[in-house]
Amino acid sequence: MKRGRFIAFEGGEGAGKSTQTRLLAEALRERGQPCVVTREPGGTPGAEAIRALLLGTEGEGWHPRAEALLFAAARSDHVERLIVPALERGEWVICDRFVDSSRAYQGGGGGLSDAEVLDLHRIGSGGILPDLTLLVEVSPEVVARRLAVRDGDNADRIGGRDSAYHAAVGAAFRRFADAEPARFARIDGDGDAASVHRAVLAALGLV
Ligand code: TMP
């Protein structure tokens, strides 16, 4: 059995990743390629429970190290119970965010070193990386418009952090893509969903 491909979508808030994740899964199924669509934090009952702990706005929240550990714990359950079994069955896994989000948010935004985040990932999940990470990049004006529609005043605990935090996250993603051009494809996310989807298919060699 040929192992499936592991594809992650990454990007800042309001980049349109969730829509693109769904469109890619539909395109793969039309081509007869079975795939599993999932997200982080989440994807298994345990990891979804940790998602609620991380993103809920009640209480005092987490300091950056506890936050990084919780993301790593959610990811460990997700990798062990859902991602690896699906890949071993030959299915593709399309994941809305993966470890590069921890590197960008808890590292770039939160101040942990990249080595610390990757250590947690090695301990929790054996260091598994996507075969390809699609970094969807959107200009600040488009993000502001989309988030006003999506969240209004109801941003989650991390999405609601200040613009300096999110600028550091975006800069970190760009650094990772520059450092690992074979694992990252940069996708211009400013256009409509259909044109971004075409760019995604092209990056995967599917058109
Ligand atoms: P979502 O809104 O794309 O579902 O992601 C949930 C939030 O969690 C988003 O603000 C990004 C953040 N996040 C991290 O800070 N670290 C991570 O490792 C992941 C997967 C998400």
PDB file of C-alpha atoms and ligand atoms in Angstrom:
ATOM      1  CA  MET A   1       0.000   0.000   0.000  1.00  0.00           C
ATOM      2  CA  LYS A   2       1.434   3.350  -1.055  1.00  0.00           C
ATOM      3  CA  ARG A   3       1.447   5.828   1.826  1.00  0.00           C
ATOM      4  CA  GLY A   4      -0.879   8.798   1.275  1.00  0.00           C
ATOM      5  CA  ARG A   5       0.303  12.389   0.943  1.00  0.00           C
ATOM      6  CA  PHE A   6       0.136  14.668   3.941  1.00  0.00           C
ATOM      7  CA  ILE A   7      -0.813  18.249   2.969  1.00  0.00           C
ATOM      8  CA  ALA A   8      -1.179  21.135   5.436  1.00  0.00           C
ATOM      9  CA  PHE A   9      -2.654  24.586   4.885  1.00  0.00           C
ATOM     10  CA  GLU A  10      -1.067  27.385   6.908  1.00  0.00           C
ATOM     11  CA  GLY A  11      -1.430  31.121   7.222  1.00  0.00           C
ATOM     12  CA  GLY A  12      -2.572  33.902   9.509  1.00  0.00           C
ATOM     13  CA  GLU A  13      -6.121  34.687  10.556  1.00  0.00           C
ATOM     14  CA  GLY A  14      -8.699  35.101   7.771  1.00  0.00           C
ATOM     15  CA  ALA A  15      -6.457  33.662   5.052  1.00  0.00           C
ATOM     16  CA  GLY A  16      -9.246  31.431   3.701  1.00  0.00           C
ATOM     17  CA  LYS A  17      -7.552  28.140   4.649  1.00  0.00           C
ATOM     18  CA  SER A  18     -10.728  26.382   5.727  1.00  0.00           C
ATOM     19  CA  THR A  19     -12.451  27.069   2.398  1.00  0.00           C
ATOM     20  CA  GLN A  20      -9.362  25.931   0.508  1.00  0.00           C
ATOM     21  CA  THR A  21      -9.105  22.775   2.609  1.00  0.00           C
ATOM     22  CA  ARG A  22     -12.677  21.865   1.678  1.00  0.00           C
ATOM     23  CA  LEU A  23     -12.224  22.699  -2.031  1.00  0.00           C
ATOM     24  CA  LEU A  24      -9.064  20.603  -2.256  1.00  0.00           C
ATOM     25  CA  ALA A  25     -10.764  17.612  -0.625  1.00  0.00           C
ATOM     26  CA  GLU A  26     -13.658  17.861  -3.100  1.00  0.00           C
ATOM     27  CA  ALA A  27     -11.230  18.031  -6.037  1.00  0.00           C
ATOM     28  CA  LEU A  28      -9.312  14.983  -4.795  1.00  0.00           C
ATOM     29  CA  ARG A  29     -12.476  12.932  -4.302  1.00  0.00           C
ATOM     30  CA  GLU A  30     -13.646  13.859  -7.826  1.00  0.00           C
ATOM     31  CA  ARG A  31     -10.349  12.433  -9.047  1.00  0.00           C
ATOM     32  CA  GLY A  32     -10.969   9.223  -7.084  1.00  0.00           C
ATOM     33  CA  GLN A  33      -8.340   9.947  -4.419  1.00  0.00           C
ATOM     34  CA  PRO A  34      -9.668   9.130  -0.918  1.00  0.00           C
ATOM     35  CA  CYS A  35      -8.730  11.758   1.630  1.00  0.00           C
ATOM     36  CA  VAL A  36      -9.310  12.767   5.207  1.00  0.00           C
ATOM     37  CA  VAL A  37     -10.001  16.410   6.008  1.00  0.00           C
ATOM     38  CA  THR A  38      -9.039  17.575   9.449  1.00  0.00           C
ATOM     39  CA  ARG A  39      -7.892  20.596  11.432  1.00  0.00           C
ATOM     40  CA  GLU A  40      -5.712  21.739  14.294  1.00  0.00           C
ATOM     41  CA  PRO A  41      -6.064  22.223  17.103  1.00  0.00           C
ATOM     42  CA  GLY A  42      -8.573  19.373  16.923  1.00  0.00           C
ATOM     43  CA  GLY A  43      -9.383  16.445  14.668  1.00  0.00           C
ATOM     44  CA  THR A  44      -9.999  13.866  17.424  1.00  0.00           C
ATOM     45  CA  PRO A  45     -12.360  14.089  20.420  1.00  0.00           C
ATOM     46  CA  GLY A  46      -9.436  14.594  22.809  1.00  0.00           C
ATOM     47  CA  ALA A  47      -7.781  17.239  20.658  1.00  0.00           C
ATOM     48  CA  GLU A  48     -11.112  19.046  20.158  1.00  0.00           C
ATOM     49  CA  ALA A  49     -11.460  19.171  23.955  1.00  0.00           C
ATOM     50  CA  ILE A  50      -7.987  20.736  24.172  1.00  0.00           C
ATOM     51  CA  ARG A  51      -9.019  23.200  21.420  1.00  0.00           C
ATOM     52  CA  ALA A  52     -11.838  24.423  23.647  1.00  0.00           C
ATOM     53  CA  LEU A  53      -9.353  24.908  26.514  1.00  0.00           C
ATOM     54  CA  LEU A  54      -6.955  26.838  24.270  1.00  0.00           C
ATOM     55  CA  LEU A  55      -9.337  29.098  22.396  1.00  0.00           C
ATOM     56  CA  GLY A  56     -12.107  29.769  24.923  1.00  0.00           C
ATOM     57  CA  THR A  57     -11.996  33.315  26.255  1.00  0.00           C
ATOM     58  CA  GLU A  58     -13.091  32.514  29.812  1.00  0.00           C
ATOM     59  CA  GLY A  59     -10.558  32.520  32.647  1.00  0.00           C
ATOM     60  CA  GLU A  60      -7.026  33.843  32.653  1.00  0.00           C
ATOM     61  CA  GLY A  61      -5.678  31.855  29.694  1.00  0.00           C
ATOM     62  CA  TRP A  62      -2.288  30.177  29.386  1.00  0.00           C
ATOM     63  CA  HIS A  63       1.255  31.410  29.542  1.00  0.00           C
ATOM     64  CA  PRO A  64       3.218  30.767  26.327  1.00  0.00           C
ATOM     65  CA  ARG A  65       4.880  27.524  27.484  1.00  0.00           C
ATOM     66  CA  ALA A  66       1.677  25.943  28.765  1.00  0.00           C
ATOM     67  CA  GLU A  67      -0.010  26.989  25.526  1.00  0.00           C
ATOM     68  CA  ALA A  68       2.741  25.335  23.453  1.00  0.00           C
ATOM     69  CA  LEU A  69       2.466  22.131  25.507  1.00  0.00           C
ATOM     70  CA  LEU A  70      -1.301  21.995  25.038  1.00  0.00           C
ATOM     71  CA  PHE A  71      -0.971  22.416  21.254  1.00  0.00           C
ATOM     72  CA  ALA A  72       1.678  19.672  21.226  1.00  0.00           C
ATOM     73  CA  ALA A  73      -0.551  17.371  23.297  1.00  0.00           C
ATOM     74  CA  ALA A  74      -3.536  17.930  20.997  1.00  0.00           C
ATOM     75  CA  ARG A  75      -1.300  17.276  17.986  1.00  0.00           C
ATOM     76  CA  SER A  76       0.078  14.074  19.525  1.00  0.00           C
ATOM     77  CA  ASP A  77      -3.415  12.587  19.870  1.00  0.00           C
ATOM     78  CA  HIS A  78      -4.350  13.750  16.373  1.00  0.00           C
ATOM     79  CA  VAL A  79      -1.215  12.305  14.742  1.00  0.00           C
ATOM     80  CA  GLU A  80      -1.431   8.979  16.565  1.00  0.00           C
ATOM     81  CA  ARG A  81      -5.147   8.338  16.219  1.00  0.00           C
ATOM     82  CA  LEU A  82      -6.078   9.961  12.909  1.00  0.00           C
ATOM     83  CA  ILE A  83      -3.238  11.232  10.704  1.00  0.00           C
ATOM     84  CA  VAL A  84      -0.800   8.317  10.671  1.00  0.00           C
ATOM     85  CA  PRO A  85      -3.486   5.593  10.359  1.00  0.00           C
ATOM     86  CA  ALA A  86      -5.057   7.439   7.380  1.00  0.00           C
ATOM     87  CA  LEU A  87      -1.684   7.867   5.631  1.00  0.00           C
ATOM     88  CA  GLU A  88      -0.938   4.186   6.197  1.00  0.00           C
ATOM     89  CA  ARG A  89      -4.269   3.243   4.592  1.00  0.00           C
ATOM     90  CA  GLY A  90      -3.075   5.163   1.508  1.00  0.00           C
ATOM     91  CA  GLU A  91      -5.418   8.113   2.026  1.00  0.00           C
ATOM     92  CA  TRP A  92      -4.311  11.709   1.681  1.00  0.00           C
ATOM     93  CA  VAL A  93      -4.604  13.873   4.778  1.00  0.00           C
ATOM     94  CA  ILE A  94      -5.552  17.520   4.252  1.00  0.00           C
ATOM     95  CA  CYS A  95      -4.977  19.385   7.496  1.00  0.00           C
ATOM     96  CA  ASP A  96      -6.070  22.953   8.257  1.00  0.00           C
ATOM     97  CA  ARG A  97      -2.951  24.025  10.252  1.00  0.00           C
ATOM     98  CA  PHE A  98      -0.187  21.793  11.666  1.00  0.00           C
ATOM     99  CA  VAL A  99       3.122  22.231  13.506  1.00  0.00           C
ATOM    100  CA  ASP A 100       4.178  25.282  11.465  1.00  0.00           C
ATOM    101  CA  SER A 101       1.325  27.115  13.222  1.00  0.00           C
ATOM    102  CA  SER A 102       2.945  26.315  16.572  1.00  0.00           C
ATOM    103  CA  ARG A 103       6.299  27.486  15.228  1.00  0.00           C
ATOM    104  CA  ALA A 104       4.717  30.752  13.998  1.00  0.00           C
ATOM    105  CA  TYR A 105       2.262  31.490  16.846  1.00  0.00           C
ATOM    106  CA  GLN A 106       3.911  30.061  19.982  1.00  0.00           C
ATOM    107  CA  GLY A 107       7.405  30.663  18.531  1.00  0.00           C
ATOM    108  CA  GLY A 108       7.257  33.801  16.362  1.00  0.00           C
ATOM    109  CA  GLY A 109       4.365  35.380  18.278  1.00  0.00           C
ATOM    110  CA  GLY A 110       4.781  33.862  21.756  1.00  0.00           C
ATOM    111  CA  GLY A 111       8.547  33.934  22.133  1.00  0.00           C
ATOM    112  CA  LEU A 112       9.469  30.242  22.382  1.00  0.00           C
ATOM    113  CA  SER A 113      12.479  29.315  20.289  1.00  0.00           C
ATOM    114  CA  ASP A 114      11.945  27.300  17.142  1.00  0.00           C
ATOM    115  CA  ALA A 115      14.075  24.527  18.648  1.00  0.00           C
ATOM    116  CA  GLU A 116      11.796  24.354  21.713  1.00  0.00           C
ATOM    117  CA  VAL A 117       8.662  24.060  19.591  1.00  0.00           C
ATOM    118  CA  LEU A 118      10.288  21.379  17.433  1.00  0.00           C
ATOM    119  CA  ASP A 119      11.440  19.500  20.558  1.00  0.00           C
ATOM    120  CA  LEU A 120       7.854  19.360  21.802  1.00  0.00           C
ATOM    121  CA  HIS A 121       6.793  18.106  18.375  1.00  0.00           C
ATOM    122  CA  ARG A 122       9.471  15.399  18.395  1.00  0.00           C
ATOM    123  CA  ILE A 123       8.386  14.215  21.838  1.00  0.00           C
ATOM    124  CA  GLY A 124       4.652  14.389  21.086  1.00  0.00           C
ATOM    125  CA  SER A 125       4.454  13.294  17.478  1.00  0.00           C
ATOM    126  CA  GLY A 126       7.797  11.833  16.411  1.00  0.00           C
ATOM    127  CA  GLY A 127       8.551  15.027  14.474  1.00  0.00           C
ATOM    128  CA  ILE A 128       6.247  14.141  11.556  1.00  0.00           C
ATOM    129  CA  LEU A 129       6.060  16.927   8.937  1.00  0.00           C
ATOM    130  CA  PRO A 130       3.655  17.460   6.037  1.00  0.00           C
ATOM    131  CA  ASP A 131       4.921  16.447   2.592  1.00  0.00           C
ATOM    132  CA  LEU A 132       3.789  19.871   1.421  1.00  0.00           C
ATOM    133  CA  THR A 133       2.700  22.953   3.361  1.00  0.00           C
ATOM    134  CA  LEU A 134       0.575  25.455   1.444  1.00  0.00           C
ATOM    135  CA  LEU A 135       1.127  28.883   2.981  1.00  0.00           C
ATOM    136  CA  VAL A 136      -1.849  31.067   2.059  1.00  0.00           C
ATOM    137  CA  GLU A 137      -0.802  34.724   2.220  1.00  0.00           C
ATOM    138  CA  VAL A 138      -3.302  37.573   2.255  1.00  0.00           C
ATOM    139  CA  SER A 139      -2.765  41.331   2.348  1.00  0.00           C
ATOM    140  CA  PRO A 140      -3.666  43.118   5.619  1.00  0.00           C
ATOM    141  CA  GLU A 141      -6.612  45.014   4.061  1.00  0.00           C
ATOM    142  CA  VAL A 142      -8.223  41.779   2.838  1.00  0.00           C
ATOM    143  CA  VAL A 143      -7.678  40.127   6.242  1.00  0.00           C
ATOM    144  CA  ALA A 144      -9.283  43.061   8.069  1.00  0.00           C
ATOM    145  CA  ARG A 145     -12.342  42.874   5.793  1.00  0.00           C
ATOM    146  CA  ARG A 146     -12.734  39.103   6.161  1.00  0.00           C
ATOM    147  CA  LEU A 147     -12.272  39.102   9.939  1.00  0.00           C
ATOM    148  CA  ALA A 148     -14.843  41.880  10.404  1.00  0.00           C
ATOM    149  CA  VAL A 149     -17.354  39.632   8.600  1.00  0.00           C
ATOM    150  CA  ARG A 150     -16.241  36.376  10.269  1.00  0.00           C
ATOM    151  CA  ASP A 151     -15.595  37.365  13.879  1.00  0.00           C
ATOM    152  CA  GLY A 152     -17.088  40.811  14.497  1.00  0.00           C
ATOM    153  CA  ASP A 153     -16.242  41.334  18.172  1.00  0.00           C
ATOM    154  CA  ASN A 154     -16.090  37.580  18.859  1.00  0.00           C
ATOM    155  CA  ALA A 155     -12.483  36.665  18.055  1.00  0.00           C
ATOM    156  CA  ASP A 156     -11.098  33.645  19.956  1.00  0.00           C
ATOM    157  CA  ARG A 157      -8.318  33.969  22.515  1.00  0.00           C
ATOM    158  CA  ILE A 158      -5.480  33.753  19.998  1.00  0.00           C
ATOM    159  CA  GLY A 159      -7.174  35.392  16.998  1.00  0.00           C
ATOM    160  CA  GLY A 160      -7.979  38.357  19.251  1.00  0.00           C
ATOM    161  CA  ARG A 161      -4.328  39.128  20.111  1.00  0.00           C
ATOM    162  CA  ASP A 162      -2.909  42.486  19.011  1.00  0.00           C
ATOM    163  CA  SER A 163      -1.606  43.378  15.565  1.00  0.00           C
ATOM    164  CA  ALA A 164       2.064  43.188  16.657  1.00  0.00           C
ATOM    165  CA  TYR A 165       1.529  39.539  17.643  1.00  0.00           C
ATOM    166  CA  HIS A 166      -0.095  38.712  14.294  1.00  0.00           C
ATOM    167  CA  ALA A 167       2.589  40.601  12.366  1.00  0.00           C
ATOM    168  CA  ALA A 168       5.241  38.451  14.122  1.00  0.00           C
ATOM    169  CA  VAL A 169       3.262  35.329  13.190  1.00  0.00           C
ATOM    170  CA  GLY A 170       3.138  36.369   9.517  1.00  0.00           C
ATOM    171  CA  ALA A 171       6.860  37.173   9.456  1.00  0.00           C
ATOM    172  CA  ALA A 172       7.646  33.775  10.984  1.00  0.00           C
ATOM    173  CA  PHE A 173       5.618  31.934   8.342  1.00  0.00           C
ATOM    174  CA  ARG A 174       7.484  33.819   5.588  1.00  0.00           C
ATOM    175  CA  ARG A 175      10.836  32.884   7.163  1.00  0.00           C
ATOM    176  CA  PHE A 176       9.897  29.197   7.312  1.00  0.00           C
ATOM    177  CA  ALA A 177       8.772  29.191   3.673  1.00  0.00           C
ATOM    178  CA  ASP A 178      12.008  30.873   2.585  1.00  0.00           C
ATOM    179  CA  ALA A 179      14.103  28.419   4.608  1.00  0.00           C
ATOM    180  CA  GLU A 180      12.375  25.282   3.272  1.00  0.00           C
ATOM    181  CA  PRO A 181      11.266  25.975  -0.308  1.00  0.00           C
ATOM    182  CA  ALA A 182      10.835  22.263  -1.077  1.00  0.00           C
ATOM    183  CA  ARG A 183       8.302  21.741   1.733  1.00  0.00           C
ATOM    184  CA  PHE A 184       6.420  25.035   1.349  1.00  0.00           C
ATOM    185  CA  ALA A 185       4.417  26.477  -1.533  1.00  0.00           C
ATOM    186  CA  ARG A 186       3.371  30.121  -1.145  1.00  0.00           C
ATOM    187  CA  ILE A 187      -0.153  30.776  -2.375  1.00  0.00           C
ATOM    188  CA  ASP A 188      -1.507  34.276  -3.064  1.00  0.00           C
ATOM    189  CA  GLY A 189      -4.777  34.232  -1.096  1.00  0.00           C
ATOM    190  CA  ASP A 190      -6.066  37.695  -2.089  1.00  0.00           C
ATOM    191  CA  GLY A 191      -8.222  36.540  -5.006  1.00  0.00           C
ATOM    192  CA  ASP A 192     -11.600  34.805  -4.895  1.00  0.00           C
ATOM    193  CA  ALA A 193     -11.859  31.246  -3.603  1.00  0.00           C
ATOM    194  CA  ALA A 194     -11.927  29.691  -7.102  1.00  0.00           C
ATOM    195  CA  SER A 195      -8.725  31.393  -8.269  1.00  0.00           C
ATOM    196  CA  VAL A 196      -6.904  30.544  -5.030  1.00  0.00           C
ATOM    197  CA  HIS A 197      -8.092  26.929  -5.462  1.00  0.00           C
ATOM    198  CA  ARG A 198      -6.564  26.834  -8.960  1.00  0.00           C
ATOM    199  CA  ALA A 199      -3.245  28.002  -7.494  1.00  0.00           C
ATOM    200  CA  VAL A 200      -3.483  25.234  -4.870  1.00  0.00           C
ATOM    201  CA  LEU A 201      -4.075  22.564  -7.535  1.00  0.00           C
ATOM    202  CA  ALA A 202      -1.127  23.911  -9.530  1.00  0.00           C
ATOM    203  CA  ALA A 203       1.146  23.770  -6.463  1.00  0.00           C
ATOM    204  CA  LEU A 204       0.189  20.114  -6.019  1.00  0.00           C
ATOM    205  CA  GLY A 205       0.794  19.307  -9.689  1.00  0.00           C
ATOM    206  CA  LEU A 206      -2.917  18.460 -10.143  1.00  0.00           C
ATOM    207  CA  VAL A 207      -3.587  20.709 -13.182  1.00  0.00           C
TER     208      VAL A 207
HETATM  209  P1  TMP B   1      -8.227  28.363  13.309  1.00  0.00           P
HETATM  210  O1  TMP B   1      -8.955  29.624  13.647  1.00  0.00           O
HETATM  211  O2  TMP B   1      -7.489  28.408  12.021  1.00  0.00           O
HETATM  212  O3  TMP B   1      -9.053  27.136  13.473  1.00  0.00           O
HETATM  213  O4  TMP B   1      -7.032  28.219  14.384  1.00  0.00           O
HETATM  214  C1  TMP B   1      -7.241  28.378  15.725  1.00  0.00           C
HETATM  215  C2  TMP B   1      -6.293  29.363  16.337  1.00  0.00           C
HETATM  216  O5  TMP B   1      -5.238  28.636  16.981  1.00  0.00           O
HETATM  217  C3  TMP B   1      -5.626  30.358  15.401  1.00  0.00           C
HETATM  218  O6  TMP B   1      -5.627  31.629  16.049  1.00  0.00           O
HETATM  219  C4  TMP B   1      -4.221  29.861  15.294  1.00  0.00           C
HETATM  220  C5  TMP B   1      -3.988  29.183  16.620  1.00  0.00           C
HETATM  221  N1  TMP B   1      -2.992  28.111  16.617  1.00  0.00           N
HETATM  222  C6  TMP B   1      -1.821  28.267  17.331  1.00  0.00           C
HETATM  223  O7  TMP B   1      -1.602  29.307  17.963  1.00  0.00           O
HETATM  224  N2  TMP B   1      -0.898  27.247  17.340  1.00  0.00           N
HETATM  225  C7  TMP B   1      -1.112  26.070  16.695  1.00  0.00           C
HETATM  226  O8  TMP B   1      -0.251  25.160  16.732  1.00  0.00           O
HETATM  227  C8  TMP B   1      -2.348  25.911  15.955  1.00  0.00           C
HETATM  228  C9  TMP B   1      -2.609  24.626  15.237  1.00  0.00           C
HETATM  229  C10 TMP B   1      -3.249  26.960  15.944  1.00  0.00           C
END
